[in-house]
PDB file of C-alpha atoms and ligand atoms in Angstrom:
ATOM      1  CA  ASP A  32      -0.151  -0.368  -0.069  1.00 85.00           C
ATOM      2  CA  GLU A  33       0.747   3.181  -0.656  1.00 94.00           C
ATOM      3  CA  ILE A  34       0.965   4.810   2.573  1.00 96.00           C
ATOM      4  CA  LEU A  35       2.007   2.241   4.471  1.00 97.00           C
ATOM      5  CA  LYS A  36       5.429   2.750   2.519  1.00 97.00           C
ATOM      6  CA  GLU A  37       5.630   6.298   2.627  1.00 98.00           C
ATOM      7  CA  MET A  38       5.542   5.844   6.330  1.00 98.00           C
ATOM      8  CA  TYR A  39       7.736   3.646   6.242  1.00 98.00           C
ATOM      9  CA  ASP A  40      10.246   6.126   4.092  1.00 98.00           C
ATOM     10  CA  GLN A  41      10.135   9.218   6.107  1.00 98.00           C
ATOM     11  CA  THR A  42      10.574   7.272   9.563  1.00 96.00           C
ATOM     12  CA  LEU A  43      13.115   6.136   8.077  1.00 97.00           C
ATOM     13  CA  VAL A  44      14.756   9.121   7.736  1.00 97.00           C
ATOM     14  CA  GLY A  45      13.246  10.768  10.318  1.00 96.00           C
ATOM     15  CA  ASN A  46      10.495  12.658   9.408  1.00 98.00           C
ATOM     16  CA  GLY A  47       8.334  12.857  11.758  1.00 97.00           C
ATOM     17  CA  PRO A  48       5.431  15.729  10.904  1.00 98.00           C
ATOM     18  CA  ARG A  49       4.708  14.166   7.515  1.00 98.00           C
ATOM     19  CA  VAL A  50       4.863  10.289   9.540  1.00 98.00           C
ATOM     20  CA  LEU A  51       1.861  12.011  11.450  1.00 98.00           C
ATOM     21  CA  GLU A  52       0.667  13.303   9.205  1.00 98.00           C
ATOM     22  CA  LEU A  53       0.731   9.360   7.261  1.00 98.00           C
ATOM     23  CA  THR A  54      -0.715   8.274  10.322  1.00 98.00           C
ATOM     24  CA  HIS A  55      -3.776  10.515  10.603  1.00 98.00           C
ATOM     25  CA  GLN A  56      -4.483  10.402   6.702  1.00 97.00           C
ATOM     26  CA  ALA A  57      -4.216   5.684   6.955  1.00 97.00           C
ATOM     27  CA  LEU A  58      -6.729   6.021  10.238  1.00 97.00           C
ATOM     28  CA  GLU A  59      -9.205   8.503   7.862  1.00 97.00           C
ATOM     29  CA  GLN A  60      -8.925   5.398   5.534  1.00 96.00           C
ATOM     30  CA  GLY A  61     -10.036   2.895   7.536  1.00 95.00           C
ATOM     31  CA  MET A  62      -6.140   1.176   7.638  1.00 95.00           C
ATOM     32  CA  GLU A  63      -5.658  -0.322  10.649  1.00 93.00           C
ATOM     33  CA  PRO A  64      -3.553   0.592  13.541  1.00 92.00           C
ATOM     34  CA  GLN A  65      -2.110  -2.897  14.031  1.00 90.00           C
ATOM     35  CA  SER A  66      -1.307  -2.836  10.611  1.00 93.00           C
ATOM     36  CA  LEU A  67       0.550   0.910  10.798  1.00 95.00           C
ATOM     37  CA  LEU A  68       2.486  -0.162  13.427  1.00 91.00           C
ATOM     38  CA  PHE A  69       3.818  -4.130  12.028  1.00 91.00           C
ATOM     39  CA  ASP A  70       3.369  -3.245   8.490  1.00 95.00           C
ATOM     40  CA  SER A  71       4.949   0.080   8.898  1.00 96.00           C
ATOM     41  CA  LEU A  72       6.786   1.734  11.807  1.00 95.00           C
ATOM     42  CA  ILE A  73       8.481  -1.344  13.085  1.00 92.00           C
ATOM     43  CA  PRO A  74      10.116  -2.961   9.864  1.00 94.00           C
ATOM     44  CA  ALA A  75      11.100   0.808  10.084  1.00 95.00           C
ATOM     45  CA  LEU A  76      12.957   0.926  12.853  1.00 92.00           C
ATOM     46  CA  GLU A  77      14.430  -2.640  12.201  1.00 93.00           C
ATOM     47  CA  GLU A  78      16.442  -0.596   9.130  1.00 96.00           C
ATOM     48  CA  VAL A  79      17.955   2.072  10.954  1.00 95.00           C
ATOM     49  CA  GLY A  80      18.782  -0.701  13.263  1.00 92.00           C
ATOM     50  CA  ALA A  81      20.292  -2.039  10.105  1.00 95.00           C
ATOM     51  CA  ARG A  82      21.843   0.563   8.609  1.00 96.00           C
ATOM     52  CA  PHE A  83      23.429   1.752  12.082  1.00 95.00           C
ATOM     53  CA  GLU A  84      25.032  -1.416  12.225  1.00 94.00           C
ATOM     54  CA  ARG A  85      26.139  -0.886   9.663  1.00 96.00           C
ATOM     55  CA  GLY A  86      27.606   2.819   9.536  1.00 96.00           C
ATOM     56  CA  ASP A  87      25.537   3.849   7.086  1.00 96.00           C
ATOM     57  CA  PHE A  88      23.650   5.943  10.098  1.00 96.00           C
ATOM     58  CA  PHE A  89      24.316   7.337  13.226  1.00 95.00           C
ATOM     59  CA  VAL A  90      22.935   8.155  16.593  1.00 94.00           C
ATOM     60  CA  PRO A  91      21.068  11.032  15.652  1.00 95.00           C
ATOM     61  CA  GLU A  92      19.099   9.436  12.652  1.00 96.00           C
ATOM     62  CA  MET A  93      18.324   6.575  15.205  1.00 94.00           C
ATOM     63  CA  LEU A  94      16.839   8.781  17.066  1.00 94.00           C
ATOM     64  CA  ILE A  95      15.038  11.067  14.784  1.00 96.00           C
ATOM     65  CA  ALA A  96      13.616   7.993  13.287  1.00 95.00           C
ATOM     66  CA  GLY A  97      12.480   7.142  16.828  1.00 94.00           C
ATOM     67  CA  ARG A  98      10.903  10.383  17.346  1.00 95.00           C
ATOM     68  CA  ALA A  99       8.790   9.935  14.563  1.00 96.00           C
ATOM     69  CA  MET A 100       7.409   6.520  15.069  1.00 94.00           C
ATOM     70  CA  ALA A 101       6.580   7.595  19.008  1.00 93.00           C
ATOM     71  CA  GLY A 102       4.467  10.455  17.689  1.00 95.00           C
ATOM     72  CA  SER A 103       2.954   8.494  15.491  1.00 95.00           C
ATOM     73  CA  MET A 104       2.203   5.687  18.485  1.00 92.00           C
ATOM     74  CA  GLU A 105       1.175   8.321  20.529  1.00 93.00           C
ATOM     75  CA  VAL A 106      -1.926   8.373  17.713  1.00 95.00           C
ATOM     76  CA  LEU A 107      -2.657   4.612  18.125  1.00 92.00           C
ATOM     77  CA  ARG A 108      -2.794   4.498  21.839  1.00 88.00           C
ATOM     78  CA  PRO A 109      -5.979   5.036  22.338  1.00 89.00           C
ATOM     79  CA  LEU A 110      -6.881   3.071  18.878  1.00 89.00           C
ATOM     80  CA  LEU A 111      -5.005  -0.423  20.562  1.00 83.00           C
ATOM     81  CA  ALA A 112      -5.584  -0.211  24.568  1.00 77.00           C
ATOM     82  CA  ASP A 113      -9.292  -0.233  23.755  1.00 67.00           C
ATOM     83  CA  THR A 114     -10.161   0.742  27.162  1.00 57.00           C
ATOM     84  CA  GLY A 115     -13.819  -1.129  28.929  1.00 64.00           C
ATOM     85  CA  VAL A 116     -12.182  -4.178  28.994  1.00 65.00           C
ATOM     86  CA  GLU A 117     -12.404  -5.787  32.599  1.00 77.00           C
ATOM     87  CA  THR A 118      -8.682  -5.674  34.547  1.00 85.00           C
ATOM     88  CA  ILE A 119      -7.213  -9.313  34.261  1.00 90.00           C
ATOM     89  CA  GLY A 120      -3.889  -8.369  36.398  1.00 94.00           C
ATOM     90  CA  LYS A 121      -1.329  -5.756  37.354  1.00 97.00           C
ATOM     91  CA  PHE A 122       2.157  -5.127  35.428  1.00 97.00           C
ATOM     92  CA  VAL A 123       5.359  -2.200  36.466  1.00 98.00           C
ATOM     93  CA  MET A 124       7.190  -2.456  33.624  1.00 98.00           C
ATOM     94  CA  GLY A 125      11.045  -0.759  33.033  1.00 98.00           C
ATOM     95  CA  THR A 126      13.858  -0.760  30.881  1.00 98.00           C
ATOM     96  CA  VAL A 127      16.515  -1.405  33.138  1.00 98.00           C
ATOM     97  CA  LYS A 128      19.209   0.831  34.259  1.00 98.00           C
ATOM     98  CA  GLY A 129      21.827   2.029  31.510  1.00 98.00           C
ATOM     99  CA  ASP A 130      19.345   1.202  28.907  1.00 98.00           C
ATOM    100  CA  VAL A 131      17.193   4.445  27.769  1.00 98.00           C
ATOM    101  CA  HIS A 132      15.718   2.686  24.602  1.00 98.00           C
ATOM    102  CA  ASP A 133      11.483   2.708  25.693  1.00 96.00           C
ATOM    103  CA  ILE A 134       9.530   2.836  21.915  1.00 94.00           C
ATOM    104  CA  GLY A 135       9.798  -1.295  22.072  1.00 95.00           C
ATOM    105  CA  LYS A 136       8.978  -0.950  26.039  1.00 96.00           C
ATOM    106  CA  ASN A 137       5.357   1.632  25.254  1.00 93.00           C
ATOM    107  CA  LEU A 138       4.152  -0.601  22.663  1.00 91.00           C
ATOM    108  CA  VAL A 139       4.562  -3.804  24.945  1.00 93.00           C
ATOM    109  CA  ASN A 140       2.733  -1.548  27.934  1.00 93.00           C
ATOM    110  CA  ILE A 141       0.143  -0.606  24.651  1.00 88.00           C
ATOM    111  CA  MET A 142      -0.674  -4.408  23.794  1.00 88.00           C
ATOM    112  CA  LEU A 143      -0.963  -5.607  27.592  1.00 91.00           C
ATOM    113  CA  GLU A 144      -3.350  -2.197  28.297  1.00 87.00           C
ATOM    114  CA  GLY A 145      -5.401  -3.494  25.340  1.00 80.00           C
ATOM    115  CA  ALA A 146      -5.671  -6.715  26.045  1.00 84.00           C
ATOM    116  CA  GLY A 147      -6.818  -5.798  30.187  1.00 87.00           C
ATOM    117  CA  PHE A 148      -3.280  -5.162  32.222  1.00 92.00           C
ATOM    118  CA  GLU A 149      -3.073  -2.285  34.222  1.00 93.00           C
ATOM    119  CA  VAL A 150       0.184  -0.742  33.375  1.00 95.00           C
ATOM    120  CA  ILE A 151       2.141   1.023  35.734  1.00 97.00           C
ATOM    121  CA  ASP A 152       5.438   2.455  33.620  1.00 98.00           C
ATOM    122  CA  LEU A 153       8.998   3.436  35.386  1.00 98.00           C
ATOM    123  CA  GLY A 154       9.740   4.541  33.000  1.00 98.00           C
ATOM    124  CA  VAL A 155      13.549   3.641  31.536  1.00 98.00           C
ATOM    125  CA  GLN A 156      17.213   3.672  33.229  1.00 98.00           C
ATOM    126  CA  VAL A 157      14.812   2.222  36.141  1.00 98.00           C
ATOM    127  CA  ALA A 158      17.547   1.121  39.286  1.00 98.00           C
ATOM    128  CA  PRO A 159      17.304  -1.834  40.805  1.00 98.00           C
ATOM    129  CA  GLU A 160      15.913  -0.505  44.426  1.00 98.00           C
ATOM    130  CA  LYS A 161      13.060   1.782  42.292  1.00 98.00           C
ATOM    131  CA  PHE A 162      11.836  -1.699  40.713  1.00 98.00           C
ATOM    132  CA  VAL A 163      12.480  -3.062  44.624  1.00 98.00           C
ATOM    133  CA  ALA A 164       9.997   0.634  46.024  1.00 98.00           C
ATOM    134  CA  ALA A 165       7.439   0.072  43.087  1.00 98.00           C
ATOM    135  CA  ILE A 166       6.989  -3.502  43.801  1.00 98.00           C
ATOM    136  CA  GLU A 167       6.362  -2.759  47.675  1.00 98.00           C
ATOM    137  CA  GLU A 168       3.731   0.134  47.061  1.00 98.00           C
ATOM    138  CA  HIS A 169       2.006  -1.260  43.653  1.00 97.00           C
ATOM    139  CA  GLN A 170       1.819  -5.241  44.439  1.00 97.00           C
ATOM    140  CA  PRO A 171       2.053  -6.003  41.021  1.00 98.00           C
ATOM    141  CA  ASP A 172       1.155  -9.207  39.750  1.00 98.00           C
ATOM    142  CA  ILE A 173       4.362  -9.073  37.244  1.00 98.00           C
ATOM    143  CA  VAL A 174       7.233  -6.610  37.116  1.00 98.00           C
ATOM    144  CA  GLY A 175       8.375  -6.637  33.349  1.00 98.00           C
ATOM    145  CA  MET A 176      12.045  -5.891  32.624  1.00 98.00           C
ATOM    146  CA  SER A 177      13.558  -4.474  29.354  1.00 98.00           C
ATOM    147  CA  ALA A 178      16.713  -4.628  27.965  1.00 98.00           C
ATOM    148  CA  PHE A 179      17.956  -3.331  24.401  1.00 98.00           C
ATOM    149  CA  LEU A 180      21.142  -3.417  25.521  1.00 98.00           C
ATOM    150  CA  THR A 181      24.198  -6.426  25.643  1.00 98.00           C
ATOM    151  CA  THR A 182      25.575  -4.506  27.971  1.00 98.00           C
ATOM    152  CA  THR A 183      22.186  -3.493  30.181  1.00 98.00           C
ATOM    153  CA  MET A 184      21.012  -7.383  29.797  1.00 98.00           C
ATOM    154  CA  PRO A 185      23.041  -8.583  32.798  1.00 98.00           C
ATOM    155  CA  MET A 186      20.503  -5.328  34.567  1.00 98.00           C
ATOM    156  CA  PHE A 187      18.698  -8.162  35.325  1.00 98.00           C
ATOM    157  CA  LYS A 188      20.722 -10.935  37.247  1.00 98.00           C
ATOM    158  CA  ALA A 189      21.151  -7.243  39.222  1.00 98.00           C
ATOM    159  CA  ASN A 190      17.190  -6.962  39.482  1.00 98.00           C
ATOM    160  CA  LEU A 191      16.482 -10.420  40.742  1.00 98.00           C
ATOM    161  CA  ASN A 192      18.808 -10.098  43.000  1.00 98.00           C
ATOM    162  CA  ALA A 193      17.517  -6.967  44.989  1.00 98.00           C
ATOM    163  CA  LEU A 194      14.057  -8.571  44.687  1.00 98.00           C
ATOM    164  CA  THR A 195      15.001 -11.844  46.522  1.00 98.00           C
ATOM    165  CA  LYS A 196      17.047  -9.406  48.985  1.00 98.00           C
ATOM    166  CA  ALA A 197      14.165  -8.001  49.724  1.00 98.00           C
ATOM    167  CA  GLY A 198      12.201 -10.499  50.589  1.00 98.00           C
ATOM    168  CA  LEU A 199       9.740  -9.513  47.532  1.00 98.00           C
ATOM    169  CA  ARG A 200      10.895 -12.672  44.449  1.00 98.00           C
ATOM    170  CA  GLU A 201       8.600 -15.748  45.873  1.00 96.00           C
ATOM    171  CA  GLN A 202       5.784 -12.519  45.177  1.00 96.00           C
ATOM    172  CA  VAL A 203       5.552 -11.116  41.340  1.00 98.00           C
ATOM    173  CA  ILE A 204       6.076 -12.991  38.439  1.00 98.00           C
ATOM    174  CA  VAL A 205       9.176 -11.454  36.806  1.00 98.00           C
ATOM    175  CA  MET A 206       9.116 -11.587  32.852  1.00 98.00           C
ATOM    176  CA  VAL A 207      12.534 -10.071  30.775  1.00 98.00           C
ATOM    177  CA  GLY A 208      12.336  -9.670  27.036  1.00 98.00           C
ATOM    178  CA  GLY A 209      14.417  -6.772  24.755  1.00 98.00           C
ATOM    179  CA  ALA A 210      16.008  -7.135  21.561  1.00 96.00           C
ATOM    180  CA  PRO A 211      18.435  -8.800  22.771  1.00 97.00           C
ATOM    181  CA  VAL A 212      16.933 -10.888  25.359  1.00 98.00           C
ATOM    182  CA  THR A 213      16.342 -14.581  24.078  1.00 98.00           C
ATOM    183  CA  GLN A 214      14.697 -17.769  26.264  1.00 98.00           C
ATOM    184  CA  GLU A 215      17.995 -18.513  26.901  1.00 98.00           C
ATOM    185  CA  TYR A 216      19.261 -16.366  28.744  1.00 98.00           C
ATOM    186  CA  ALA A 217      16.077 -15.258  30.369  1.00 98.00           C
ATOM    187  CA  ASP A 218      16.358 -18.726  32.175  1.00 98.00           C
ATOM    188  CA  ALA A 219      20.212 -17.984  33.083  1.00 98.00           C
ATOM    189  CA  VAL A 220      18.935 -15.185  35.359  1.00 97.00           C
ATOM    190  CA  GLY A 221      16.633 -17.010  36.647  1.00 97.00           C
ATOM    191  CA  ALA A 222      12.996 -15.401  34.959  1.00 98.00           C
ATOM    192  CA  ASP A 223      10.264 -16.951  35.092  1.00 98.00           C
ATOM    193  CA  GLY A 224       8.924 -15.627  31.879  1.00 98.00           C
ATOM    194  CA  TYR A 225      10.018 -14.276  28.525  1.00 98.00           C
ATOM    195  CA  ALA A 226       8.926 -13.112  25.525  1.00 98.00           C
ATOM    196  CA  ALA A 227      10.261 -11.973  21.939  1.00 97.00           C
ATOM    197  CA  ASP A 228       7.601  -9.201  20.962  1.00 93.00           C
ATOM    198  CA  ALA A 229       4.436  -7.266  22.433  1.00 91.00           C
ATOM    199  CA  SER A 230       1.898  -9.616  21.244  1.00 87.00           C
ATOM    200  CA  ALA A 231       3.096 -12.833  22.134  1.00 94.00           C
ATOM    201  CA  THR A 232       3.880 -10.598  25.947  1.00 96.00           C
ATOM    202  CA  VAL A 233       0.288 -10.708  26.699  1.00 93.00           C
ATOM    203  CA  LYS A 234       0.203 -14.355  25.877  1.00 94.00           C
ATOM    204  CA  ARG A 235       3.015 -15.544  28.180  1.00 97.00           C
ATOM    205  CA  ALA A 236       1.523 -12.605  30.910  1.00 97.00           C
ATOM    206  CA  LYS A 237      -2.189 -14.087  30.512  1.00 95.00           C
ATOM    207  CA  ALA A 238      -0.431 -18.576  30.622  1.00 97.00           C
ATOM    208  CA  LEU A 239       1.784 -17.377  33.571  1.00 97.00           C
ATOM    209  CA  LEU A 240      -1.044 -16.109  35.998  1.00 95.00           C
ATOM    210  CA  ALA A 241      -3.354 -18.755  35.007  1.00 91.00           C
TER     211      ALA A 241
HETATM  212 CO1  B1M B 963      20.075   2.238  20.236  1.00 53.29          CO
HETATM  213  N1  B1M B 963      20.386   0.086  19.262  1.00 53.29           N
HETATM  214  N2  B1M B 963      21.365   3.080  20.871  1.00 53.29           N
HETATM  215  N3  B1M B 963      18.828   3.506  19.600  1.00 53.29           N
HETATM  216  N4  B1M B 963      17.840   1.179  18.576  1.00 53.29           N
HETATM  217  C1  B1M B 963      19.859  -0.826  19.474  1.00 53.29           C
HETATM  218  C2  B1M B 963      18.651  -1.440  20.270  1.00 53.29           C
HETATM  219  C3  B1M B 963      20.666  -1.638  18.302  1.00 53.29           C
HETATM  220  C4  B1M B 963      20.299  -2.752  18.148  1.00 53.29           C
HETATM  221  C5  B1M B 963      21.004  -0.684  17.411  1.00 53.29           C
HETATM  222  C6  B1M B 963      21.485  -1.718  16.186  1.00 53.29           C
HETATM  223  O1  B1M B 963      22.593  -2.752  16.232  1.00 53.29           O
HETATM  224  N5  B1M B 963      21.238  -2.722  15.370  1.00 53.29           N
HETATM  225  C7  B1M B 963      21.822  -1.290  19.016  1.00 53.29           C
HETATM  226  C8  B1M B 963      22.060  -2.714  20.600  1.00 53.29           C
HETATM  227  C9  B1M B 963      23.223  -3.518  20.349  1.00 53.29           C
HETATM  228  C10 B1M B 963      22.953  -4.232  21.367  1.00 53.29           C
HETATM  229  O2  B1M B 963      23.520  -4.049  21.996  1.00 53.29           O
HETATM  230  N6  B1M B 963      22.892  -5.864  20.979  1.00 53.29           N
HETATM  231  C11 B1M B 963      22.004  -0.140  19.743  1.00 53.29           C
HETATM  232  C12 B1M B 963      23.010   0.553  20.254  1.00 53.29           C
HETATM  233  C13 B1M B 963      24.073   0.289  20.057  1.00 53.29           C
HETATM  234  C14 B1M B 963      22.814   1.740  20.839  1.00 53.29           C
HETATM  235  C15 B1M B 963      23.851   3.052  21.421  1.00 53.29           C
HETATM  236  C16 B1M B 963      24.703   2.033  22.595  1.00 53.29           C
HETATM  237  C17 B1M B 963      24.175   4.028  20.408  1.00 53.29           C
HETATM  238  C18 B1M B 963      25.565   4.762  20.430  1.00 53.29           C
HETATM  239  O3  B1M B 963      25.246   5.652  21.489  1.00 53.29           O
HETATM  240  N7  B1M B 963      26.733   3.954  20.100  1.00 53.29           N
HETATM  241  C19 B1M B 963      22.495   3.737  22.091  1.00 53.29           C
HETATM  242  C20 B1M B 963      22.357   3.541  23.757  1.00 53.29           C
HETATM  243  C21 B1M B 963      21.945   4.323  24.904  1.00 53.29           C
HETATM  244  C22 B1M B 963      21.652   3.471  25.986  1.00 53.29           C
HETATM  245  O4  B1M B 963      20.389   2.782  26.072  1.00 53.29           O
HETATM  246  N8  B1M B 963      22.407   3.564  27.091  1.00 53.29           N
HETATM  247  C23 B1M B 963      21.783   4.338  21.899  1.00 53.29           C
HETATM  248  C24 B1M B 963      20.611   5.312  21.397  1.00 53.29           C
HETATM  249  C25 B1M B 963      19.683   4.904  20.876  1.00 53.29           C
HETATM  250  C26 B1M B 963      18.555   5.901  20.615  1.00 53.29           C
HETATM  251  C27 B1M B 963      18.756   7.008  22.211  1.00 53.29           C
HETATM  252  C28 B1M B 963      18.931   6.935  19.687  1.00 53.29           C
HETATM  253  C29 B1M B 963      17.301   5.598  19.983  1.00 53.29           C
HETATM  254  C30 B1M B 963      16.717   4.974  20.992  1.00 53.29           C
HETATM  255  C31 B1M B 963      15.048   6.086  21.044  1.00 53.29           C
HETATM  256  C32 B1M B 963      13.915   5.346  22.613  1.00 53.29           C
HETATM  257  O5  B1M B 963      14.023   4.569  22.451  1.00 53.29           O
HETATM  258  N9  B1M B 963      13.347   6.248  22.597  1.00 53.29           N
HETATM  259  C33 B1M B 963      18.006   3.855  19.584  1.00 53.29           C
HETATM  260  C34 B1M B 963      17.170   2.871  18.680  1.00 53.29           C
HETATM  261  C35 B1M B 963      15.823   3.822  17.944  1.00 53.29           C
HETATM  262  C36 B1M B 963      17.209   1.756  18.822  1.00 53.29           C
HETATM  263  C37 B1M B 963      17.254   0.908  17.013  1.00 53.29           C
HETATM  264  C38 B1M B 963      17.064   1.466  15.923  1.00 53.29           C
HETATM  265  C39 B1M B 963      14.964   0.616  17.135  1.00 53.29           C
HETATM  266  C40 B1M B 963      14.799   0.610  18.561  1.00 53.29           C
HETATM  267  C41 B1M B 963      12.441   0.699  18.474  1.00 53.29           C
HETATM  268  O6  B1M B 963      12.350   1.099  18.736  1.00 53.29           O
HETATM  269  N10 B1M B 963      12.681  -0.486  18.051  1.00 53.29           N
HETATM  270  C42 B1M B 963      17.834  -0.312  17.707  1.00 53.29           C
HETATM  271  C43 B1M B 963      17.482  -1.423  16.497  1.00 53.29           C
HETATM  272  C44 B1M B 963      16.665  -2.481  16.578  1.00 53.29           C
HETATM  273  O7  B1M B 963      15.958  -2.261  17.771  1.00 53.29           O
HETATM  274  N11 B1M B 963      16.419  -2.498  15.623  1.00 53.29           N
HETATM  275  C45 B1M B 963      18.192   0.094  18.884  1.00 53.29           C
HETATM  276  C46 B1M B 963      11.562  -1.464  17.395  1.00 53.29           C
HETATM  277  C47 B1M B 963      10.554  -1.903  18.561  1.00 53.29           C
HETATM  278  C48 B1M B 963       9.545  -1.830  18.382  1.00 53.29           C
HETATM  279  O8  B1M B 963      10.923  -3.009  18.620  1.00 53.29           O
HETATM  280  O9  B1M B 963      12.909  -2.360  20.599  1.00 53.29           O
HETATM  281  O10 B1M B 963      13.266  -4.728  20.018  1.00 53.29           O
HETATM  282  P1  B1M B 963      12.278  -3.774  20.235  1.00 53.29           P
HETATM  283  O11 B1M B 963      10.812  -4.203  21.406  1.00 53.29           O
HETATM  284  C49 B1M B 963      10.093  -4.450  21.192  1.00 53.29           C
HETATM  285  C50 B1M B 963      10.615  -6.199  21.737  1.00 53.29           C
HETATM  286  O12 B1M B 963      11.966  -6.166  22.598  1.00 53.29           O
HETATM  287  C51 B1M B 963       9.847  -6.592  22.658  1.00 53.29           C
HETATM  288  O13 B1M B 963       8.805  -5.999  22.058  1.00 53.29           O
HETATM  289  C52 B1M B 963       9.011  -4.852  20.988  1.00 53.29           C
HETATM  290  C53 B1M B 963       7.879  -4.888  21.078  1.00 53.29           C
HETATM  291  O14 B1M B 963       7.659  -5.842  19.299  1.00 53.29           O
HETATM  292  N12 B1M B 963      10.188  -6.202  24.062  1.00 53.29           N
HETATM  293  C54 B1M B 963       9.886  -6.848  25.747  1.00 53.29           C
HETATM  294  C55 B1M B 963      10.349  -5.033  24.405  1.00 53.29           C
HETATM  295  N13 B1M B 963      10.896  -4.865  25.569  1.00 53.29           N
HETATM  296  C56 B1M B 963       9.874  -6.690  26.646  1.00 53.29           C
HETATM  297  C57 B1M B 963       9.550  -7.007  27.809  1.00 53.29           C
HETATM  298  C58 B1M B 963       9.101  -7.824  27.857  1.00 53.29           C
HETATM  299  C59 B1M B 963       8.811  -8.728  26.622  1.00 53.29           C
HETATM  300  C60 B1M B 963       9.231  -8.340  25.166  1.00 53.29           C
HETATM  301  O15 B1M B 963       8.843  -8.371  28.990  1.00 53.29           O
HETATM  302  C61 B1M B 963       9.054  -8.053  30.123  1.00 53.29           C
END
């Protein structure tokens, strides 16, 4: 489709205003918000990552592309996180300490909310003691931790150690995820659940609560 293709191209070059326009245009034409995400925005950011790895893109390009996607996601959020669903569980979510990536985490949050979870988002660079304090305060069913860099993945273990030390490990289900994370890594750090993407997170979370 033309719009999806242009949206992909404009996200890739980080043209936020144009991506916003196209988002509204696509929705007016009756296109599904999921389609904008999965057929345009996410593939565009994958290509941004590939170009960054090849040395064709640098941090500023990655940043503006990320912003362009985030702008569109704000429009899509209310459509995806449809209200009126009965609450099925409570999540505390955060990106681990040392890591500022949040687009993937925010997308997971939107999908969880859409499925009926209440989500308390701690934001990015969340230190172990912040996870501990939030679990004590909010008593969630599940705590979700995102890490997007191989250098920040070890924070999962640090967070789990902090939970154990605070006597909270048995009270809460721990889920981990993020681009470099694998099921094997999740098992190795002792997490209860892992998912590769936002919709898999919803499925896994429901299964863990059942
Ligand atoms: Co950075 N970055 N970045 N970056 N960035 C990646 C992650 C990278 C893979 C790019 C690459 O080399 N191909 C690479 C990491 C390599 C590695 O360690 N393996 C990288 C790097 C190296 C860096 C810097 C170190 C660059 C530098 O400074 N030299 C730096 C680090 C800063 C820091 O955190 N300390 C950096 C900075 C940035 C920006 C700030 C410029 C920007 C972030 C903007 C933002 O998030 N607000 C940025 C961006 C945009 C990217 C890429 C291009 C796109 C990320 C994204 O939003 N993807 C990314 C390349 C890529 O991922 N292909 C890259 C779309 C998103 C929907 O997917 O994030 O995978 P994703 O989220 C998925 C799943 O991971 C999963 O579901 C989500 C939705 O489907 N998921 C979970 C996420 N959390 C989950 C939790 C769960 C379960 C599933 O359970 C709780």
